[in-house]
Amino acid sequence: MLLLGLTGGIGSGKSTVSAGFAHRGAVVVDADAIVKELQRSGTPVFEAMVERFGVSIVGSDGELDRAAVAAIVFNDKDALADLGAIVHPSVQAEIFRRVEEQRELDNVVILDVPLLVESGWKDLEGTIVVDLDLDVAVDRLVRFRGFDEADARARIANQVSREQRVGAGSFVIDNGGSMIDLEHEIDRAWKWIQSLR
C-alpha cells in the first residue's frame, strides 16, 4: 500500500481531484463521505449531535440538516469544538479501519481529508494539496454551491491558512484554471504518485 494524503480548503476542488485519482485506479478513503455515513439518522453520532444541539438540526425527512448545524457551529467556537468531539473519534476510527483493510495490498490509497493539515496525520508517504486563490474559491462556492459570500469567507477563515496548507504539501495541484487544466494537473500528480512506488 502507498498511503497519501489529499487536502484542500473548502471550494478548492478537492472532491474533483479525488474522483480523478479514483478513476485512475486509486482507492479513496473519503473523510467527508464517512462523516455523512456516520451522521445518518439512528446512528450514535446522530443521536449525540441531537442531544447536544437540539432537534432544530433535524430536517423534515428525519435526517441531519447540515445547513442548520453549520449555522450553529461556524459562529460559535465552543459549539464547533463540541461537534468535533462528537464526530472526530468515530470518523478517525472508521478511516483507520478502511486503511488497515488496504495495508497488505498493492494499492495507491488516497486519504481524502479536508482537515489533514490541522489534524497532523502521520504515516503518510506524502501529502497532495489542491490549491487556488482565495477569491476564486469564494466565487466558486457562491456560483456553484449556493453559498452566501460572507458565509464562504467565514468558513475559509476557520481553516488553516493557504500558506500553511501549501507548506505542508509534498505535491501541489493548481486548480486556478479550467476543468481541462485541472485534468492535466491530476495527470501530473498521478505521474508523481507512480514515481513513489
CSV table of C-alpha atoms in Angstrom, one decimal:
chain,number,residue,atom,x,y,z
A,1,MET,CA,0.0,0.0,0.0
A,2,LEU,CA,1.1,3.5,-0.8
A,3,LEU,CA,-0.7,5.9,1.5
A,4,LEU,CA,-1.0,9.5,0.5
A,5,GLY,CA,-3.0,12.4,2.0
A,6,LEU,CA,-5.1,14.7,-0.1
A,7,THR,CA,-6.3,18.0,1.2
A,8,GLY,CA,-7.5,21.4,0.2
A,9,GLY,CA,-9.7,24.2,1.6
A,10,ILE,CA,-13.4,24.5,1.1
A,11,GLY,CA,-14.1,25.3,-2.6
A,12,SER,CA,-10.7,24.1,-3.7
A,13,GLY,CA,-12.0,21.3,-5.9
A,14,LYS,CA,-10.5,18.5,-3.8
A,15,SER,CA,-13.5,16.2,-4.4
A,16,THR,CA,-13.0,16.5,-8.2
A,17,VAL,CA,-9.3,15.7,-7.8
A,18,SER,CA,-10.2,12.8,-5.5
A,19,ALA,CA,-12.6,11.4,-8.1
A,20,GLY,CA,-9.9,11.8,-10.7
A,21,PHE,CA,-7.5,9.7,-8.7
A,22,ALA,CA,-10.2,7.0,-8.2
A,23,HIS,CA,-10.8,7.0,-12.0
A,24,ARG,CA,-7.0,6.3,-12.4
A,25,GLY,CA,-7.2,3.3,-10.0
A,26,ALA,CA,-6.6,4.7,-6.5
A,27,VAL,CA,-8.6,3.5,-3.5
A,28,VAL,CA,-10.0,6.7,-2.0
A,29,VAL,CA,-10.8,6.9,1.7
A,30,ASP,CA,-13.1,9.9,1.8
A,31,ALA,CA,-13.5,11.5,5.3
A,32,ASP,CA,-16.5,13.7,4.2
A,33,ALA,CA,-18.3,10.6,2.9
A,34,ILE,CA,-17.6,8.7,6.1
A,35,VAL,CA,-18.9,11.7,8.2
A,36,LYS,CA,-22.2,11.6,6.2
A,37,GLU,CA,-22.5,7.8,6.8
A,38,LEU,CA,-21.8,8.1,10.5
A,39,GLN,CA,-24.3,11.0,10.8
A,40,ARG,CA,-27.3,9.2,9.4
A,41,SER,CA,-30.4,9.1,11.4
A,42,GLY,CA,-30.3,6.4,14.2
A,43,THR,CA,-26.5,6.3,14.4
A,44,PRO,CA,-24.8,7.0,17.8
A,45,VAL,CA,-23.1,10.2,16.2
A,46,PHE,CA,-26.5,11.5,15.1
A,47,GLU,CA,-28.1,10.9,18.5
A,48,ALA,CA,-25.2,12.6,20.3
A,49,MET,CA,-25.5,15.6,17.9
A,50,VAL,CA,-29.2,16.0,18.5
A,51,GLU,CA,-28.7,15.7,22.3
A,52,ARG,CA,-26.1,18.5,22.2
A,53,PHE,CA,-27.6,20.9,19.6
A,54,GLY,CA,-31.3,20.1,19.8
A,55,VAL,CA,-34.0,18.9,17.4
A,56,SER,CA,-33.6,22.1,15.2
A,57,ILE,CA,-30.7,20.3,13.4
A,58,VAL,CA,-33.1,17.5,12.2
A,59,GLY,CA,-34.7,18.1,8.9
A,60,SER,CA,-38.3,17.3,7.8
A,61,ASP,CA,-37.0,13.9,6.4
A,62,GLY,CA,-35.7,12.9,9.8
A,63,GLU,CA,-32.1,13.3,8.7
A,64,LEU,CA,-29.4,15.8,9.7
A,65,ASP,CA,-30.0,19.3,8.4
A,66,ARG,CA,-26.3,20.2,7.6
A,67,ALA,CA,-27.1,23.9,7.0
A,68,ALA,CA,-28.7,24.1,10.4
A,69,VAL,CA,-25.6,22.5,12.1
A,70,ALA,CA,-23.3,24.9,10.1
A,71,ALA,CA,-25.3,27.9,11.2
A,72,ILE,CA,-24.7,26.9,14.8
A,73,VAL,CA,-21.1,25.8,14.8
A,74,PHE,CA,-19.4,28.3,12.4
A,75,ASN,CA,-20.4,31.2,14.6
A,76,ASP,CA,-19.6,29.6,18.0
A,77,LYS,CA,-16.1,28.1,18.7
A,78,ASP,CA,-17.4,26.1,21.7
A,79,ALA,CA,-20.1,24.5,19.6
A,80,LEU,CA,-17.6,23.7,16.9
A,81,ALA,CA,-15.3,22.1,19.4
A,82,ASP,CA,-18.2,20.1,20.8
A,83,LEU,CA,-19.2,18.9,17.3
A,84,GLY,CA,-15.6,17.8,16.7
A,85,ALA,CA,-15.5,15.9,20.0
A,86,ILE,CA,-18.7,14.1,18.9
A,87,VAL,CA,-17.8,13.3,15.3
A,88,HIS,CA,-14.0,13.1,15.0
A,89,PRO,CA,-13.3,10.0,17.2
A,90,SER,CA,-15.8,7.8,15.2
A,91,VAL,CA,-14.6,9.2,11.9
A,92,GLN,CA,-11.0,8.6,12.7
A,93,ALA,CA,-11.7,5.0,13.8
A,94,GLU,CA,-13.5,4.3,10.6
A,95,ILE,CA,-10.7,5.8,8.5
A,96,PHE,CA,-8.2,3.7,10.3
A,97,ARG,CA,-10.3,0.6,9.7
A,98,ARG,CA,-10.5,1.3,6.0
A,99,VAL,CA,-6.8,2.0,5.7
A,100,GLU,CA,-6.0,-1.2,7.6
A,101,GLU,CA,-8.0,-3.2,5.1
A,102,GLN,CA,-5.6,-2.0,2.4
A,103,ARG,CA,-2.4,-2.4,4.5
A,104,GLU,CA,-1.1,-5.7,2.8
A,105,LEU,CA,-2.4,-4.8,-0.7
A,106,ASP,CA,-0.5,-3.1,-3.5
A,107,ASN,CA,-2.9,-0.2,-4.0
A,108,VAL,CA,-2.4,3.6,-4.0
A,109,VAL,CA,-4.6,4.7,-1.1
A,110,ILE,CA,-5.7,8.4,-1.1
A,111,LEU,CA,-6.8,9.7,2.3
A,112,ASP,CA,-9.1,12.5,1.3
A,113,VAL,CA,-9.3,14.7,4.5
A,114,PRO,CA,-10.3,18.4,4.5
A,115,LEU,CA,-8.6,19.0,7.8
A,116,LEU,CA,-5.5,16.9,7.1
A,117,VAL,CA,-3.0,19.6,8.0
A,118,GLU,CA,-4.9,20.6,11.1
A,119,SER,CA,-5.1,17.0,12.3
A,120,GLY,CA,-1.4,16.4,11.9
A,121,TRP,CA,-1.9,12.9,10.3
A,122,LYS,CA,1.1,10.6,10.4
A,123,ASP,CA,2.3,7.6,8.4
A,124,LEU,CA,1.7,9.3,5.0
A,125,GLU,CA,4.2,8.8,2.1
A,126,GLY,CA,3.3,12.3,1.0
A,127,THR,CA,0.5,15.0,1.0
A,128,ILE,CA,-1.1,16.4,-2.1
A,129,VAL,CA,-2.6,19.8,-1.7
A,130,VAL,CA,-5.2,21.3,-4.0
A,131,ASP,CA,-4.6,25.0,-4.1
A,132,LEU,CA,-6.2,28.1,-5.6
A,133,ASP,CA,-6.6,31.8,-5.0
A,134,LEU,CA,-9.0,32.6,-2.1
A,135,ASP,CA,-11.2,34.8,-4.2
A,136,VAL,CA,-11.6,32.1,-6.8
A,137,ALA,CA,-12.6,29.6,-4.1
A,138,VAL,CA,-15.2,32.1,-2.7
A,139,ASP,CA,-16.5,32.8,-6.3
A,140,ARG,CA,-16.9,29.0,-6.9
A,141,LEU,CA,-18.7,28.4,-3.6
A,142,VAL,CA,-21.1,31.2,-4.3
A,143,ARG,CA,-21.7,30.3,-8.0
A,144,PHE,CA,-21.8,26.5,-7.8
A,145,ARG,CA,-22.7,25.6,-4.3
A,146,GLY,CA,-25.1,28.4,-3.4
A,147,PHE,CA,-23.1,29.9,-0.6
A,148,ASP,CA,-23.5,33.4,0.7
A,149,GLU,CA,-20.2,35.2,0.1
A,150,ALA,CA,-19.8,36.2,3.8
A,151,ASP,CA,-20.5,32.6,4.9
A,152,ALA,CA,-18.0,31.3,2.3
A,153,ARG,CA,-15.3,33.7,3.7
A,154,ALA,CA,-16.1,32.8,7.3
A,155,ARG,CA,-15.7,29.1,6.6
A,156,ILE,CA,-12.4,29.6,4.8
A,157,ALA,CA,-11.2,31.8,7.8
A,158,ASN,CA,-12.0,28.8,10.1
A,159,GLN,CA,-9.4,26.7,8.3
A,160,VAL,CA,-5.6,26.8,8.3
A,161,SER,CA,-4.2,29.4,6.0
A,162,ARG,CA,-3.5,28.8,2.4
A,163,GLU,CA,0.3,29.2,3.1
A,164,GLN,CA,0.2,26.7,5.9
A,165,ARG,CA,-1.6,24.1,3.8
A,166,VAL,CA,0.7,24.6,0.8
A,167,GLY,CA,3.7,24.5,3.1
A,168,ALA,CA,2.6,21.0,4.4
A,169,GLY,CA,2.3,19.6,0.9
A,170,SER,CA,4.7,17.3,-0.9
A,171,PHE,CA,2.9,18.0,-4.2
A,172,VAL,CA,0.6,20.9,-5.0
A,173,ILE,CA,-2.2,20.8,-7.6
A,174,ASP,CA,-3.1,24.2,-9.0
A,175,ASN,CA,-6.8,24.4,-9.5
A,176,GLY,CA,-7.0,28.1,-10.5
A,177,GLY,CA,-7.8,27.3,-14.2
A,178,SER,CA,-10.3,25.4,-16.2
A,179,MET,CA,-11.5,21.8,-15.9
A,180,ILE,CA,-9.1,20.9,-18.7
A,181,ASP,CA,-6.3,22.5,-16.8
A,182,LEU,CA,-7.3,20.5,-13.7
A,183,GLU,CA,-7.2,17.2,-15.7
A,184,HIS,CA,-3.6,18.0,-16.7
A,185,GLU,CA,-2.8,18.8,-13.1
A,186,ILE,CA,-4.3,15.4,-11.9
A,187,ASP,CA,-2.3,13.6,-14.6
A,188,ARG,CA,0.9,15.4,-13.4
A,189,ALA,CA,0.1,14.4,-9.8
A,190,TRP,CA,-0.6,10.8,-10.9
A,191,LYS,CA,2.8,10.5,-12.6
A,192,TRP,CA,4.4,11.8,-9.4
A,193,ILE,CA,2.4,9.2,-7.3
A,194,GLN,CA,3.6,6.4,-9.7
A,195,SER,CA,7.2,7.6,-9.2
A,196,LEU,CA,6.9,6.8,-5.4
A,197,ARG,CA,6.0,3.2,-5.9
